[in-house]
XYZ file of C-alpha atoms in Angstrom:
640
model
C -14.755 43.657 19.356
C -14.701 40.298 21.073
C -16.780 39.584 24.325
C -16.420 36.904 26.898
C -19.881 35.577 26.963
C -21.736 35.281 30.178
C -24.292 32.547 31.191
C -26.900 32.189 28.545
C -29.743 33.318 31.009
C -27.957 36.658 31.665
C -30.133 38.550 29.052
C -28.792 41.959 30.179
C -25.406 41.165 28.869
C -26.611 41.149 25.227
C -28.061 44.668 25.338
C -26.331 46.775 22.863
C -25.389 43.945 20.436
C -26.158 44.514 16.873
C -25.212 42.730 13.936
C -23.286 40.323 16.175
C -21.548 37.315 14.933
C -21.969 34.381 17.173
C -19.637 31.473 16.831
C -20.989 28.386 18.359
C -19.015 25.085 18.945
C -20.006 21.786 20.096
C -18.001 18.666 21.266
C -19.437 16.869 18.196
C -20.207 19.481 15.691
C -18.728 22.848 14.458
C -21.333 25.221 13.318
C -20.764 28.181 11.049
C -20.771 31.601 12.373
C -24.314 33.101 12.819
C -24.899 36.701 12.073
C -27.651 38.398 14.221
C -29.361 40.979 12.386
C -31.669 43.242 14.599
C -34.561 45.492 13.310
C -35.069 49.053 14.548
C -37.056 47.659 17.430
C -33.790 45.781 18.386
C -35.591 42.433 19.480
C -33.859 39.293 18.293
C -34.212 35.574 18.982
C -31.127 33.444 19.525
C -31.015 29.805 18.796
C -28.417 27.475 20.406
C -27.853 23.673 20.218
C -27.888 21.518 23.273
C -24.491 21.519 25.055
C -22.954 24.084 22.801
C -20.483 26.587 23.876
C -20.491 30.059 22.475
C -16.768 30.779 21.709
C -16.910 34.451 20.742
C -19.475 37.355 20.097
C -18.117 39.776 17.436
C -20.283 42.946 17.316
C -19.736 46.205 15.755
C -21.127 49.503 17.127
C -24.885 49.923 16.623
C -28.220 50.634 18.213
C -29.099 48.674 21.270
C -30.581 45.100 20.785
C -32.579 43.110 23.197
C -32.345 39.250 23.240
C -35.889 38.208 23.453
C -35.571 34.487 23.795
C -32.983 31.653 23.768
C -33.993 28.237 22.176
C -32.242 24.966 22.494
C -32.221 22.017 19.923
C -31.922 18.771 21.940
C -30.302 15.818 20.262
C -30.580 12.257 21.637
C -27.442 10.512 22.494
C -27.772 6.993 21.599
C -25.805 3.827 21.696
C -24.630 3.078 18.059
C -23.242 -0.345 17.241
C -24.144 -2.593 14.232
C -23.769 -5.702 16.439
C -22.936 -6.208 20.038
C -23.199 -9.117 22.573
C -25.757 -8.200 25.233
C -25.290 -9.024 28.853
C -28.421 -10.053 30.491
C -29.608 -10.462 34.056
C -33.300 -11.386 35.077
C -35.383 -9.432 32.539
C -32.885 -6.719 31.658
C -30.038 -6.646 29.116
C -27.359 -4.159 28.525
C -26.352 -3.761 24.890
C -22.629 -4.018 25.756
C -21.963 -1.445 22.868
C -18.960 0.862 23.524
C -19.763 3.367 20.952
C -22.321 6.184 20.999
C -23.377 9.255 18.981
C -25.607 12.134 19.037
C -28.518 11.984 16.428
C -28.320 14.057 13.416
C -31.754 15.587 13.856
C -33.989 16.281 16.744
C -36.734 13.877 15.591
C -34.450 10.784 15.704
C -34.946 8.522 18.795
C -32.738 5.659 20.103
C -33.468 2.261 18.747
C -32.329 -1.194 19.783
C -33.033 -4.346 17.800
C -32.555 -7.716 19.735
C -32.213 -10.876 17.858
C -31.800 -14.402 19.070
C -30.765 -17.182 16.642
C -30.210 -20.597 18.102
C -28.159 -19.766 21.285
C -26.673 -16.419 19.965
C -28.045 -13.119 21.032
C -27.037 -9.806 19.268
C -28.219 -6.190 19.662
C -28.070 -3.613 16.845
C -28.306 -0.105 18.327
C -28.678 3.218 16.379
C -30.496 6.560 15.995
C -33.462 6.547 13.669
C -36.342 8.895 12.534
C -39.664 7.044 13.631
C -41.545 8.599 10.720
C -39.270 6.624 8.303
C -39.377 2.906 7.678
C -36.963 0.553 9.333
C -36.400 -2.906 7.814
C -38.014 -5.633 9.610
C -40.018 -3.298 11.981
C -43.739 -2.419 11.976
C -43.878 1.225 10.813
C -46.640 1.921 13.304
C -44.774 0.731 16.241
C -41.954 3.157 15.789
C -44.364 6.064 16.266
C -45.446 4.471 19.671
C -41.995 4.713 21.210
C -42.234 7.754 23.471
C -40.927 6.590 26.733
C -37.527 7.356 28.358
C -36.882 3.466 28.794
C -36.438 0.937 26.089
C -39.346 -1.743 26.558
C -38.881 -4.598 24.043
C -41.666 -5.357 21.619
C -41.626 -8.623 19.589
C -41.526 -8.567 15.846
C -42.155 -11.298 13.252
C -39.143 -13.183 12.333
C -38.335 -15.790 9.740
C -35.445 -17.127 11.740
C -35.092 -16.975 15.560
C -36.628 -14.119 17.500
C -36.666 -10.458 16.997
C -37.564 -7.622 19.468
C -37.377 -3.941 19.014
C -37.467 -1.105 21.363
C -37.263 2.825 21.234
C -36.795 5.632 23.641
C -35.756 9.210 23.955
C -34.845 11.986 26.482
C -32.218 10.108 28.618
C -28.664 9.663 27.187
C -27.995 6.177 25.885
C -31.397 4.995 26.861
C -31.060 2.220 24.302
C -28.287 0.666 26.288
C -30.721 -0.912 28.801
C -33.267 -3.231 27.283
C -36.114 -4.159 29.457
C -38.177 -7.384 28.572
C -41.622 -7.125 30.134
C -42.964 -10.405 31.594
C -45.710 -11.774 29.332
C -45.849 -8.665 27.185
C -43.363 -9.521 24.565
C -42.685 -13.186 24.563
C -39.410 -12.976 26.354
C -40.752 -15.258 29.088
C -41.889 -17.721 26.402
C -38.358 -17.646 25.020
C -36.922 -18.405 28.411
C -39.373 -21.282 28.895
C -37.890 -22.986 25.859
C -34.626 -22.909 27.680
C -36.018 -24.767 30.754
C -35.499 -28.327 29.392
C -32.008 -27.792 28.185
C -31.045 -26.092 31.577
C -32.504 -29.298 33.508
C -30.811 -31.578 31.194
C -27.582 -29.733 31.698
C -27.911 -29.705 35.409
C -28.761 -33.382 35.593
C -26.365 -35.075 33.206
C -22.956 -33.980 34.901
C -23.873 -35.979 38.077
C -24.799 -39.100 36.179
C -21.721 -38.739 34.077
C -19.479 -38.359 37.355
C -21.085 -41.255 38.779
C -20.479 -43.445 35.655
C -16.882 -42.235 35.446
C -16.178 -42.950 39.085
C -17.670 -46.333 38.826
C -15.493 -47.246 35.697
C -12.373 -45.722 37.236
C -12.929 -47.857 40.426
C -13.510 -50.959 38.340
C -10.265 -50.430 36.358
C -8.346 -49.616 39.384
C -9.212 -52.956 40.930
C -8.759 -55.198 37.814
C -5.584 -53.467 36.353
C -2.360 -52.047 37.650
C -0.428 -49.511 35.841
C 2.695 -50.911 33.955
C 4.548 -47.667 34.302
C 4.290 -44.635 36.685
C 1.885 -41.994 35.745
C 3.325 -38.852 34.200
C 4.235 -36.217 36.565
C 1.264 -33.754 37.542
C 1.667 -30.217 36.037
C 2.037 -27.612 38.544
C -0.960 -25.194 39.224
C -0.607 -21.859 37.676
C -0.823 -18.679 39.911
C -4.238 -17.135 39.981
C -2.743 -13.616 39.403
C -2.723 -11.816 36.059
C -0.344 -14.052 33.974
C -0.283 -15.339 30.453
C -1.553 -18.619 31.417
C -4.814 -16.945 32.926
C -5.988 -16.543 29.273
C -5.123 -19.954 27.725
C -6.532 -23.450 27.773
C -3.277 -25.280 26.917
C -0.017 -25.609 28.922
C 2.724 -26.060 26.489
C 6.469 -26.180 26.798
C 7.749 -23.221 24.718
C 10.837 -20.982 24.345
C 14.243 -21.997 24.754
C 13.603 -25.590 23.437
C 15.852 -25.475 20.499
C 16.988 -23.349 17.427
C 14.599 -21.238 15.467
C 13.269 -22.693 12.193
C 14.047 -21.013 8.930
C 14.868 -17.732 10.879
C 11.235 -17.166 10.929
C 10.783 -17.093 14.761
C 9.506 -20.690 15.471
C 11.375 -22.809 17.773
C 11.769 -26.673 17.830
C 12.533 -28.961 20.675
C 11.396 -32.056 22.460
C 7.803 -31.618 23.424
C 6.061 -32.797 26.662
C 3.770 -35.719 26.494
C 0.600 -34.318 25.145
C -2.771 -35.568 23.888
C -2.761 -36.677 20.439
C -5.535 -34.332 19.625
C -3.264 -31.467 20.556
C -0.404 -32.534 18.552
C -2.058 -33.178 15.221
C -2.451 -29.592 13.933
C -2.228 -28.474 10.453
C 0.641 -26.317 9.016
C 0.391 -22.592 9.322
C -0.423 -22.523 5.528
C -3.546 -24.293 6.184
C -4.764 -22.563 9.462
C -7.081 -20.397 7.633
C -8.817 -23.488 6.284
C -9.797 -24.400 9.939
C -11.548 -21.042 10.341
C -15.283 -20.525 10.027
C -17.118 -17.070 10.209
C -14.766 -14.334 10.292
C -11.677 -16.649 11.120
C -13.305 -18.215 14.150
C -11.821 -21.515 15.029
C -14.261 -24.365 16.118
C -11.761 -25.309 18.702
C -8.952 -23.076 20.290
C -5.426 -23.457 19.021
C -2.840 -24.855 21.347
C -1.035 -21.480 22.230
C 1.003 -20.494 25.222
C 1.369 -16.821 25.758
C 4.885 -15.925 26.997
C 5.326 -12.048 27.435
C 3.603 -8.845 26.705
C 5.407 -7.095 23.840
C 3.102 -4.154 23.303
C -0.092 -2.373 24.550
C -2.438 -0.268 22.437
C -5.796 1.511 22.736
C -7.931 -1.588 22.526
C -5.693 -4.696 23.247
C -2.491 -6.045 24.508
C -0.025 -7.778 22.233
C 1.659 -10.894 23.434
C 4.394 -12.982 22.192
C 3.253 -16.662 22.203
C 4.107 -19.955 20.714
C 1.799 -22.236 18.653
C 2.178 -25.994 18.447
C 3.061 -26.598 14.722
C 2.922 -30.380 14.750
C 5.285 -33.289 15.607
C 7.874 -34.952 13.486
C 9.872 -38.037 14.632
C 8.691 -37.555 18.152
C 9.868 -33.914 18.279
C 7.313 -31.221 18.691
C 7.802 -28.130 16.714
C 6.452 -24.557 17.683
C 5.914 -21.346 15.800
C 6.284 -18.039 17.469
C 3.078 -15.935 16.967
C 1.750 -12.514 18.001
C -1.544 -12.610 19.979
C -3.593 -9.576 20.307
C -5.692 -10.132 23.519
C -8.876 -7.842 23.717
C -10.829 -7.584 26.859
C -14.485 -8.053 26.880
C -15.223 -4.388 26.648
C -13.308 -4.078 23.381
C -15.501 -6.656 21.600
C -16.599 -4.271 18.981
C -12.812 -3.537 18.035
C -12.062 -7.246 17.837
C -15.149 -7.996 15.746
C -14.166 -5.257 13.258
C -10.675 -6.351 12.963
C -11.893 -9.926 12.426
C -14.306 -8.646 9.682
C -11.321 -6.985 7.917
C -9.056 -10.040 8.170
C -11.923 -12.358 7.047
C -11.338 -11.350 3.455
C -8.702 -13.601 2.094
C -7.928 -11.031 -0.669
C -6.347 -8.717 1.954
C -3.387 -11.017 2.198
C -0.166 -9.167 1.073
C 3.501 -9.165 1.888
C 3.200 -5.665 3.370
C 0.013 -6.369 5.495
C 0.612 -8.524 8.782
C -0.297 -12.042 8.328
C -3.508 -13.251 10.001
C -3.828 -16.865 11.350
C -7.043 -17.233 13.448
C -9.497 -15.507 15.774
C -10.707 -16.955 18.998
C -12.648 -16.527 22.021
C -11.417 -17.561 25.444
C -13.202 -17.629 28.773
C -16.805 -18.073 29.934
C -19.341 -16.165 27.863
C -20.543 -12.868 29.447
C -17.916 -13.037 32.154
C -15.534 -10.105 32.809
C -12.593 -12.403 32.287
C -13.528 -13.365 28.790
C -10.967 -12.443 26.207
C -10.938 -12.278 22.439
C -7.790 -13.216 20.517
C -6.339 -12.524 17.164
C -3.403 -14.758 16.137
C -1.050 -12.879 13.939
C 2.501 -13.362 12.536
C 5.282 -12.323 14.922
C 7.949 -9.961 14.052
C 10.838 -9.728 16.546
C 11.898 -6.157 15.485
C 8.714 -4.845 16.849
C 6.736 -1.704 15.511
C 8.292 1.050 13.485
C 8.193 3.597 16.251
C 10.366 1.697 18.555
C 12.634 0.685 15.674
C 13.269 4.137 14.655
C 13.891 5.250 18.312
C 16.769 2.605 18.381
C 18.147 2.660 14.719
C 19.436 4.988 12.064
C 18.494 4.220 8.534
C 20.729 4.320 5.320
C 19.277 5.822 2.239
C 18.711 2.277 0.692
C 16.935 1.136 4.017
C 14.784 4.380 3.982
C 13.507 3.852 0.295
C 12.926 0.203 0.834
C 10.960 0.630 4.011
C 9.098 3.750 2.759
C 8.111 1.598 -0.399
C 6.980 -1.323 1.553
C 4.578 0.901 3.509
C 3.264 2.596 0.502
C 2.607 -0.834 -1.142
C 0.747 -2.205 1.865
C -1.484 1.096 1.913
C -1.947 0.897 -1.884
C -3.113 -2.670 -1.575
C -5.649 -1.858 1.047
C -6.959 1.014 -1.061
C -6.994 -1.029 -4.446
C -10.263 -2.449 -5.709
C -8.333 -5.475 -7.059
C -5.539 -7.757 -5.810
C -2.138 -7.714 -7.584
C -3.406 -10.542 -9.711
C -6.438 -8.607 -10.921
C -9.101 -10.399 -8.630
C -11.810 -7.864 -7.405
C -11.654 -6.969 -3.816
C -13.446 -4.374 -1.504
C -11.071 -1.457 -0.831
C -10.332 -0.787 2.958
C -9.365 2.325 4.687
C -7.098 1.909 7.705
C -8.171 5.140 9.510
C -5.408 4.828 12.142
C -2.188 4.650 10.208
C 0.871 5.672 12.334
C 4.380 4.374 13.159
C 3.148 2.312 16.049
C 0.790 0.529 13.836
C 3.389 -0.709 11.438
C 5.588 -3.802 12.287
C 9.204 -4.069 10.819
C 9.793 -7.461 9.129
C 13.484 -6.617 8.369
C 15.577 -3.371 7.904
C 14.178 -3.028 4.438
C 10.427 -4.096 4.830
C 7.418 -3.235 6.924
C 3.855 -4.408 7.084
C 0.775 -2.619 8.154
C -1.270 -3.801 11.363
C -3.916 -2.986 13.810
C -7.204 -2.847 11.851
C -9.400 -2.129 14.824
C -10.589 1.245 13.186
C -10.363 0.134 9.588
C -13.361 0.541 7.285
C -14.467 -1.629 4.391
C -15.244 0.879 1.454
C -18.315 -1.080 0.008
C -19.822 0.579 -2.926
C -23.132 -0.830 -1.877
C -23.294 1.385 1.312
C -24.560 4.867 1.428
C -23.384 8.022 3.196
C -25.804 7.243 6.088
C -23.869 3.900 6.638
C -20.871 5.929 7.052
C -22.234 8.548 9.203
C -20.222 7.227 12.265
C -17.006 7.143 10.436
C -15.832 10.739 10.658
C -13.465 11.811 13.515
C -11.627 8.505 14.432
C -7.992 7.640 14.845
C -4.995 9.256 16.647
C -5.245 13.070 16.949
C -1.506 13.631 15.933
C -1.993 11.678 12.656
C -5.502 13.100 11.735
C -5.812 14.911 8.468
C -7.020 18.557 8.454
C -10.659 17.481 7.252
C -10.908 14.998 9.914
C -9.886 17.531 12.741
C -12.449 19.886 11.157
C -15.116 17.216 11.046
C -15.794 18.044 7.412
C -15.184 14.622 5.745
C -16.884 14.067 2.544
C -19.016 10.884 3.415
C -20.418 10.888 -0.285
C -17.070 10.174 -1.701
C -15.227 6.919 -0.583
C -11.963 8.510 -1.932
C -12.088 10.772 1.124
C -11.307 7.933 3.572
C -8.200 6.994 1.269
C -7.033 10.643 1.349
C -7.134 10.590 5.005
C -4.725 7.643 5.094
C -2.286 9.213 2.603
C -1.905 12.231 4.883
C -1.220 9.979 7.838
C 1.283 8.100 5.727
C 3.082 11.461 4.949
C 3.730 11.868 8.636
C 5.155 8.428 8.975
C 7.449 8.806 5.862
C 8.544 12.137 7.547
C 9.551 10.193 10.740
C 11.526 7.708 8.580
C 13.334 10.497 6.885
C 14.277 12.274 10.105
C 16.243 9.162 11.121
C 18.041 8.694 7.795
C 21.850 9.455 7.604
C 21.256 11.013 4.070
C 19.882 14.221 5.823
C 23.237 14.828 7.427
C 22.948 15.368 11.201
C 20.471 12.742 12.691
C 18.790 13.856 15.755
C 17.039 11.679 18.309
C 13.761 10.165 17.180
C 10.541 12.232 17.753
C 7.116 11.560 16.225
C 5.526 14.115 13.769
C 4.910 17.557 15.433
C 7.014 16.058 18.458
C 8.405 19.518 19.144
C 5.218 21.453 18.861
C 2.735 19.344 20.940
C 2.770 17.211 23.906
C 3.389 13.365 23.969
C -0.356 12.625 23.566
C -2.015 15.736 21.992
C -5.827 16.033 21.986
C -7.869 16.884 18.941
C -8.254 20.659 19.985
C -4.293 21.079 20.149
C -4.001 19.338 16.883
C -6.780 21.545 15.299
C -5.075 24.776 16.282
C -1.742 23.539 14.964
C -2.869 22.035 11.628
C -5.937 24.076 10.818
C -5.410 27.481 12.368
C -1.579 27.684 11.847
C -1.317 25.299 8.819
C 1.471 23.591 10.628
C 3.473 20.623 9.210
C 6.656 18.918 10.431
C 9.607 20.825 9.462
C 11.771 19.795 6.577
C 15.120 21.720 6.966
C 16.874 22.719 3.671
C 19.746 20.556 4.515
C 17.712 17.537 4.048
C 17.204 18.276 0.286
C 20.871 18.566 -0.388
C 20.847 14.863 -1.135
C 19.230 14.513 -4.503
C 17.182 11.629 -3.695
C 16.017 13.117 -0.545
C 14.719 16.213 -2.385
C 12.280 13.930 -4.316
C 11.400 12.025 -1.135
C 10.589 15.172 0.700
C 8.645 16.633 -2.270
C 6.528 13.413 -2.247
C 5.868 13.822 1.505
C 4.657 17.512 1.012
C 2.322 16.399 -1.793
C 0.888 13.669 0.527
C 0.111 16.025 3.439
C -1.482 18.809 1.148
C -4.225 20.760 3.080
C -6.555 20.076 0.074
C -7.504 16.403 0.135
C -8.084 16.334 -3.671
C -4.528 17.521 -4.271
C -2.893 14.774 -2.353
C -1.032 11.867 -4.128
C -2.656 8.404 -4.105
C -0.861 5.552 -2.405
C -0.330 3.954 -5.822
C 1.327 7.029 -7.096
C 3.624 7.147 -4.038
C 4.543 3.547 -4.786
C 5.503 4.432 -8.442
C 7.660 7.337 -7.133
C 9.470 5.367 -4.496
C 9.998 2.485 -6.922
C 11.698 4.951 -9.441
C 13.928 6.251 -6.616
C 14.874 2.827 -5.658
C 15.524 1.776 -9.332
C 17.802 4.913 -9.761
C 19.732 3.929 -6.572
C 20.268 0.358 -7.748
C 21.291 1.439 -11.125
C 23.580 4.086 -9.570
C 25.095 1.268 -7.252
C 25.694 -0.925 -10.268
C 27.515 1.800 -12.078
C 29.652 2.592 -9.195
C 30.589 -1.010 -8.838
C 31.488 -1.203 -12.545
C 33.588 2.008 -12.399
C 35.522 0.612 -9.355
C 35.964 -2.674 -11.126
C 37.358 -0.828 -14.201
C 39.730 1.225 -12.069
C 41.003 -2.048 -10.325
C 41.454 -3.739 -13.620
C 43.261 -0.891 -15.205
C 45.622 -0.474 -12.179
C 46.398 -4.268 -12.463
C 47.341 -3.821 -16.197
C 49.541 -1.023 -15.340
C 51.245 -2.848 -12.661
C 51.763 -6.228 -14.662
C 52.794 -4.821 -18.075
C 56.368 -3.456 -16.809
C 57.018 -6.721 -15.003
C 56.196 -8.581 -18.094
C 58.501 -6.562 -20.134
C 61.275 -6.920 -17.588
C 60.704 -10.755 -17.788
C 60.966 -10.834 -21.484
C 64.170 -8.687 -21.584
C 65.854 -10.845 -19.150
C 65.090 -14.011 -20.953
């Protein structure tokens, strides 16, 4: 018998409930059902969690029960970022962290660790139990953090300055960091900056005066031998590509593409020598420092938006590639432009690409990472410069194209090879590497290099599966990604953080849905319908987690594979591989490496079958020629 529960303070409603089963759900946790047993007295205590909703009360008939009390467990909601760049004004800084999480236990409080090294400030925010030690923080200090506000307290540091604060009670109280004057040394830190500020303030006027004097002198003593180059037009102040860039380069339509790779060549404008002397793309990575950062920005001109995702816009741009014989050459590149609020996503993608062992034919090529705009300003942008592929992402490609069987197997194999490379702990040459879980694999996060090859992209949610990390380090790594492509265990919030293979199994499930989308647009299945994403006929365009949970968990739903698909012998094997990849049991799923082997075998069979057909056709053609020529030859001999 199911009851629609009233407000929790309506105790009268619960009279007469005995042996009830209470299902309690939270936005962040799913608790098992709690069976309420009552004594003959019929008095019970009920325990609920902060912000929980009781979805159902299932009660058999029995003697009356009286709910004596309700209790709530309150969990602190804290900002939780490993590193973020704070924004400061007066003596208050905000963490600039875009992630948050409820603490796992009620004893945990919100912690913020502020560090300043040279001119760089970072903040590490988290939940932490004050009774447990925290590296670099005085243990006794943690127990004194009882305020609702986060007041910074200095800590000894070998390099730079370190301050710590703790708080609880208010949501995300570790987002606002308060530096008390004279109490924690922040004013002392600021005083060290007084001299540089004064110097910076006074030097520009002197430099302007010197430059003006020198310019006036040269103007009076020398006349220009040739007219000055034309002044470049001012760019509009509206939101245009040029708002983001520091260089104005001629690009696009200047000449033919080089090597078919998307670059362009043509007569360049008169440019500074420092801008023209850039290394080839093969050496761009040598220019990078920490996490692919460039000491100086690359000369890139943004041309047009070609895509927009959850965290960033993707622009087509062109990069000055050098100058030969007075002719400037350009390379077309893709530039992901992150706004300031998505710094954490940009930083995470930088950390993934910073590993040179990630490079693979089926992983989008990374050139550089850059920061553009004034620090701390709302217009500050963060760039990733990547290889550009004119065919776009796989979702758009499938919407406009039907695949042959050969193209299907080749594309699917390239996707599986890219994922297998991420998951492997060695490179193809056997060099050890850290495995990576993509965690947001979908057709719109795959670029099409050609009609037979794809590459994985968008690593904003990717996770390095470092064996040195513990389950606590992965505590924030559960329910992420796009709801449509989430594995059952992710939707259920039951990811085994103790086993790093669990993250790979989640990726394999997502890949299975992508392979289904490929198969649905292949002519080998017979009648090919218009493109639709996985579960497209069962959920809305952007389904929420709850909708997918009902479909995938409750109904055990999967995209439909009609019997007509498997009439093609190879497609039967392909569909069998898909179903083994989206198995409800993560342990039963194939690995990405196993999928590669299966698809390689299919491709090899297809190639051998193609060669055999060609040989048979050639034999038939030659036999027909002999049958036609022999009678003519006999006639010729007889007539002679």
